[in-house]
Coordinates of C-alpha atoms and ligand atoms in Angstrom, one line a residue:
M1 CA 92.5 13.5 72.1
R2 CA 94.9 16.4 71.9
L3 CA 95.3 18.6 68.8
V4 CA 98.6 20.5 68.8
I5 CA 98.9 23.2 66.1
R6 CA 102.2 24.6 65.0
E7 CA 102.9 27.3 62.5
D8 CA 104.5 25.1 59.8
Y9 CA 106.1 21.8 58.9
D10 CA 109.3 22.6 60.8
G11 CA 107.4 23.5 63.9
V12 CA 105.4 20.2 63.7
S13 CA 108.6 18.2 63.1
E14 CA 110.4 19.9 66.0
Y15 CA 107.5 19.3 68.4
I16 CA 107.2 15.6 67.5
A17 CA 110.9 14.9 67.5
Q18 CA 111.4 16.5 70.9
Y19 CA 108.3 14.7 72.2
I20 CA 109.7 11.3 71.1
K21 CA 113.1 12.1 72.5
H22 CA 111.7 12.9 75.9
R23 CA 109.4 9.8 75.9
I24 CA 112.4 7.5 75.1
I25 CA 114.7 9.1 77.7
E26 CA 111.9 9.1 80.3
F27 CA 111.2 5.4 79.6
N28 CA 114.8 4.6 80.2
P29 CA 114.8 1.5 77.9
T30 CA 117.0 -1.5 78.6
P31 CA 117.5 -4.8 76.7
E32 CA 114.9 -6.4 79.0
H33 CA 112.6 -3.4 78.8
P34 CA 112.9 -2.0 75.3
F35 CA 111.0 1.0 74.0
V36 CA 108.8 -0.2 71.1
I37 CA 107.9 2.4 68.5
G38 CA 105.7 2.2 65.4
L39 CA 106.9 4.4 62.5
P40 CA 105.6 5.7 59.2
T41 CA 107.1 6.5 55.9
G42 CA 106.1 9.3 53.4
S43 CA 107.3 12.9 53.1
S44 CA 105.7 13.9 56.4
P45 CA 108.0 12.2 58.9
I46 CA 111.3 13.2 57.2
G47 CA 111.7 16.3 59.3
V48 CA 111.2 14.3 62.5
Y49 CA 113.7 11.6 61.4
K50 CA 116.3 14.3 60.5
R51 CA 116.0 15.7 64.1
L52 CA 116.1 12.2 65.7
V53 CA 119.4 11.5 63.7
Q54 CA 120.8 14.8 65.0
Y55 CA 119.9 14.0 68.6
Y56 CA 121.7 10.7 68.2
K57 CA 124.8 12.4 66.6
N58 CA 124.8 14.9 69.4
G59 CA 124.9 12.1 71.9
E60 CA 121.5 13.1 73.3
L61 CA 119.6 10.0 72.4
S62 CA 120.3 6.3 71.8
F63 CA 118.2 3.8 69.9
K64 CA 120.2 0.8 71.2
N65 CA 117.2 -0.4 73.3
V66 CA 114.5 0.7 70.9
I67 CA 112.6 -1.7 68.7
S68 CA 110.7 -0.4 65.8
F69 CA 107.8 -1.6 63.6
N70 CA 107.0 0.1 60.4
M71 CA 103.4 0.6 59.3
D72 CA 103.5 -0.7 55.8
E73 CA 105.3 -1.8 52.7
Y74 CA 104.5 -2.2 49.1
V75 CA 104.0 -5.7 47.7
S76 CA 106.3 -6.9 45.0
I77 CA 108.8 -4.2 44.6
P78 CA 112.4 -5.3 45.4
R79 CA 113.5 -4.6 48.9
D80 CA 116.4 -2.4 47.6
H81 CA 114.2 -0.5 45.2
P82 CA 114.7 3.2 46.1
E83 CA 111.0 3.7 46.8
S84 CA 110.5 0.6 48.9
Y85 CA 109.6 1.6 52.4
H86 CA 112.5 -0.6 53.5
S87 CA 114.9 1.6 51.6
F88 CA 113.1 4.7 52.8
M89 CA 113.6 3.8 56.4
W90 CA 117.2 2.8 56.1
N91 CA 118.1 5.9 54.1
N92 CA 116.2 8.4 56.2
L93 CA 116.7 6.9 59.7
F94 CA 118.1 3.5 60.5
K95 CA 121.5 3.7 58.9
H96 CA 122.2 7.0 60.7
I97 CA 121.4 5.8 64.2
D98 CA 122.4 3.0 66.6
I99 CA 119.3 0.9 66.3
L100 CA 120.2 -2.8 66.0
P101 CA 119.2 -4.0 62.5
E102 CA 117.4 -7.0 64.0
N103 CA 115.2 -4.6 66.0
A104 CA 114.1 -2.5 63.0
H105 CA 111.1 -4.4 61.6
V106 CA 109.6 -3.6 58.2
L107 CA 107.0 -5.9 56.6
D108 CA 108.4 -8.0 53.8
G109 CA 106.3 -7.3 50.6
N110 CA 108.2 -10.1 48.8
A111 CA 107.5 -12.9 51.4
P112 CA 106.4 -16.2 49.7
D113 CA 103.3 -16.3 51.9
L114 CA 102.1 -12.7 52.5
E115 CA 99.3 -13.7 54.8
H116 CA 101.7 -15.6 57.0
E117 CA 104.1 -12.5 56.9
C118 CA 101.2 -10.3 58.3
Q119 CA 100.3 -12.8 61.0
K120 CA 103.9 -13.1 62.0
Y121 CA 104.2 -9.3 62.2
E122 CA 101.3 -9.2 64.7
E123 CA 102.9 -12.0 66.7
K124 CA 106.3 -10.2 66.8
I125 CA 104.6 -7.0 68.1
A126 CA 102.8 -9.0 70.8
A127 CA 106.1 -10.9 71.7
V128 CA 107.8 -7.6 72.7
G129 CA 104.9 -6.4 74.8
G130 CA 103.0 -4.3 72.2
I131 CA 103.9 -0.8 70.9
E132 CA 104.5 2.0 73.4
L133 CA 104.1 4.8 70.9
F134 CA 102.8 4.7 67.3
L135 CA 103.7 7.6 65.1
G136 CA 101.5 7.8 62.0
G137 CA 101.0 10.0 59.0
I138 CA 97.9 10.1 56.8
G139 CA 97.0 10.3 53.1
P140 CA 94.8 13.1 51.8
D141 CA 91.8 10.6 52.0
G142 CA 92.4 10.2 55.7
H143 CA 94.0 6.7 55.5
I144 CA 96.4 5.8 58.3
A145 CA 99.1 3.4 57.2
F146 CA 97.5 1.9 54.1
N147 CA 94.0 1.5 55.7
E148 CA 92.1 3.0 52.8
P149 CA 88.6 4.4 53.1
G150 CA 86.2 1.6 54.1
S151 CA 88.8 -0.4 56.0
S152 CA 87.5 -2.0 59.1
L153 CA 88.3 0.0 62.2
S154 CA 89.1 -3.3 63.9
S155 CA 91.5 -4.4 61.1
R156 CA 94.9 -6.0 61.8
T157 CA 98.0 -6.5 59.6
R158 CA 97.0 -7.7 56.2
I159 CA 97.2 -7.3 52.4
K160 CA 95.4 -4.2 51.0
T161 CA 94.6 -3.0 47.5
L162 CA 95.5 0.7 47.2
A163 CA 92.9 3.3 46.5
Y164 CA 93.3 5.0 43.1
E165 CA 93.7 8.4 45.0
T166 CA 96.6 6.9 46.9
I167 CA 98.2 5.5 43.8
I168 CA 98.0 9.0 42.2
A169 CA 99.3 10.7 45.4
N170 CA 102.2 8.3 45.6
S171 CA 103.1 8.4 41.9
R172 CA 105.2 11.5 42.7
F173 CA 107.8 9.0 44.1
F174 CA 107.7 7.0 40.9
G175 CA 108.4 9.7 38.3
G176 CA 104.8 10.7 38.2
D177 CA 103.8 7.4 36.5
V178 CA 100.8 5.8 38.1
N179 CA 101.6 2.6 36.3
K180 CA 104.8 2.2 38.2
V181 CA 103.1 2.5 41.6
P182 CA 102.5 -0.9 43.2
K183 CA 98.8 -1.7 43.5
L184 CA 99.1 -3.8 46.7
A185 CA 100.6 -3.2 50.0
L186 CA 101.0 -4.9 53.4
T187 CA 99.8 -2.7 56.2
V188 CA 99.2 -2.8 59.9
G189 CA 95.5 -2.6 60.6
V190 CA 93.7 0.3 62.3
A191 CA 93.4 -1.8 65.4
T192 CA 97.1 -2.6 65.3
V193 CA 97.8 1.1 65.5
M194 CA 95.2 1.8 68.1
D195 CA 96.5 -1.0 70.3
A196 CA 99.6 1.1 70.9
R197 CA 99.7 2.7 74.3
E198 CA 100.0 6.1 72.7
V199 CA 99.3 7.3 69.2
I200 CA 100.6 10.5 67.5
V201 CA 99.5 11.5 64.1
L202 CA 101.4 14.0 62.0
I203 CA 99.2 16.0 59.5
T204 CA 100.6 18.9 57.4
G205 CA 99.5 20.7 54.3
A206 CA 96.3 22.2 53.0
H207 CA 95.7 19.0 50.9
K208 CA 95.1 17.1 54.2
A209 CA 92.8 19.8 55.7
L210 CA 89.6 18.0 54.8
A211 CA 90.8 14.7 56.4
L212 CA 91.8 16.6 59.5
A213 CA 88.3 18.2 59.7
K214 CA 86.6 14.9 59.2
C215 CA 88.8 13.4 62.0
I216 CA 88.3 16.2 64.5
E217 CA 84.9 17.6 63.9
E218 CA 82.9 14.5 62.7
G219 CA 82.3 11.1 64.2
L220 CA 84.1 7.8 64.0
N221 CA 84.0 6.8 60.4
H222 CA 85.6 4.0 58.4
M223 CA 85.7 6.2 55.4
W224 CA 88.3 8.4 57.2
T225 CA 90.2 5.7 59.0
V226 CA 92.3 8.1 61.0
S227 CA 89.1 9.1 62.9
A228 CA 89.7 5.9 64.9
I229 CA 92.0 8.0 67.1
Q230 CA 88.9 9.5 68.7
L231 CA 88.6 6.2 70.7
H232 CA 92.2 6.2 71.8
P233 CA 92.8 7.0 75.5
R234 CA 96.1 8.7 74.6
G235 CA 95.9 10.1 71.1
M236 CA 97.5 13.3 69.8
I237 CA 97.4 14.9 66.4
V238 CA 100.1 17.4 65.6
C239 CA 99.3 19.6 62.6
D240 CA 100.4 22.8 60.9
E241 CA 98.3 25.9 60.3
D242 CA 97.6 24.9 56.6
A243 CA 96.1 21.6 57.7
T244 CA 93.5 23.5 59.8
L245 CA 92.0 25.3 56.8
E246 CA 88.8 23.2 56.9
L247 CA 88.3 23.4 60.6
H248 CA 85.9 25.8 62.2
V249 CA 87.6 28.9 63.6
K250 CA 86.1 28.0 67.0
T251 CA 87.6 24.5 66.8
V252 CA 91.1 25.9 66.2
R253 CA 90.6 28.4 69.0
Y254 CA 89.4 25.8 71.4
F255 CA 92.3 23.5 70.9
K256 CA 94.8 26.4 71.0
S257 CA 93.3 27.5 74.3
I258 CA 93.5 24.0 75.7
E259 CA 97.2 24.0 74.8
K260 CA 97.7 27.3 76.6
V261 CA 96.2 26.0 79.8
H262 CA 98.3 22.8 79.4
E263 CA 101.5 24.8 79.0
L264 CA 100.6 26.8 82.1
L265 CA 100.2 23.6 84.1
I266 CA 103.6 22.2 83.1
Ligands
GLP301 C1 101.5 6.5 52.2 C2 101.7 5.7 53.4 C3 101.1 6.3 54.7 C4 101.6 7.8 54.8 C5 101.1 8.5 53.6 C6 101.3 10.0 53.6 O1 100.2 6.3 51.7 N1 101.2 4.4 53.4 O2 101.6 5.6 55.8 O3 101.1 8.3 55.9 O4 101.7 7.9 52.4 O5 102.4 10.3 52.8 P1 103.0 11.8 52.9 O6 103.6 11.9 54.2 O7 104.1 11.7 51.8 O8 101.9 12.7 52.6

């Protein structure tokens, strides 16, 4: 696993956006051989999305042959609610780029049969050959997508009850009112994310420092579901300096030195 440390949120966003751009261009996607990407919501990826939109507008990157699958969606809020993950993705990314609407998948939290919706989602991912690159964010409790502490590390797309900590964290999007935050969500599982051929996790801010330390310095642990990235053959965490606050100084130095050597090699 690689840990890439950048000064701040902008540095992290720039690194990941450039990385994704190069991966898509290098892949050279076609309608028969699309680039399949997994995407998160939340405040963390907004800087990445802004840059991807800019690359598209500059004519540097096209999403015509990109298929996306979002990580999660709340249950029972209208699709066009400003805080639905569907709205978030359209407003922050999809409507600004040339992705085909039928290729931009977001779970339907209003489907009549939610279990069937989850199963269908897994089938759709499999039908396009699996996910090439999954970009994820985490909650302060180390959850990836909505795989709250205690989730099975072999979980697949399913319905989840949100942890109270997550409801509090996400209440900022609902006028600070915890009662307005949906209590259920549909989410890809930890195994759905880890099945991707490459996984990148974006972690910024001091409030996520403990989760980063648990993930990097301690073992695989279902109470910090992002730690599953330890088993991934091609996993990378990109974080800012604030998120390293709970890491040992020697851990930070170690990963920075690895990056220096890596840069020398390329
Ligand atoms: C929610 C989402 C996660 C996301 C997390 C972090 O809980 N389900 O997928 O990673 O928020 O949000 P933020 O980036 O706003 O900290």
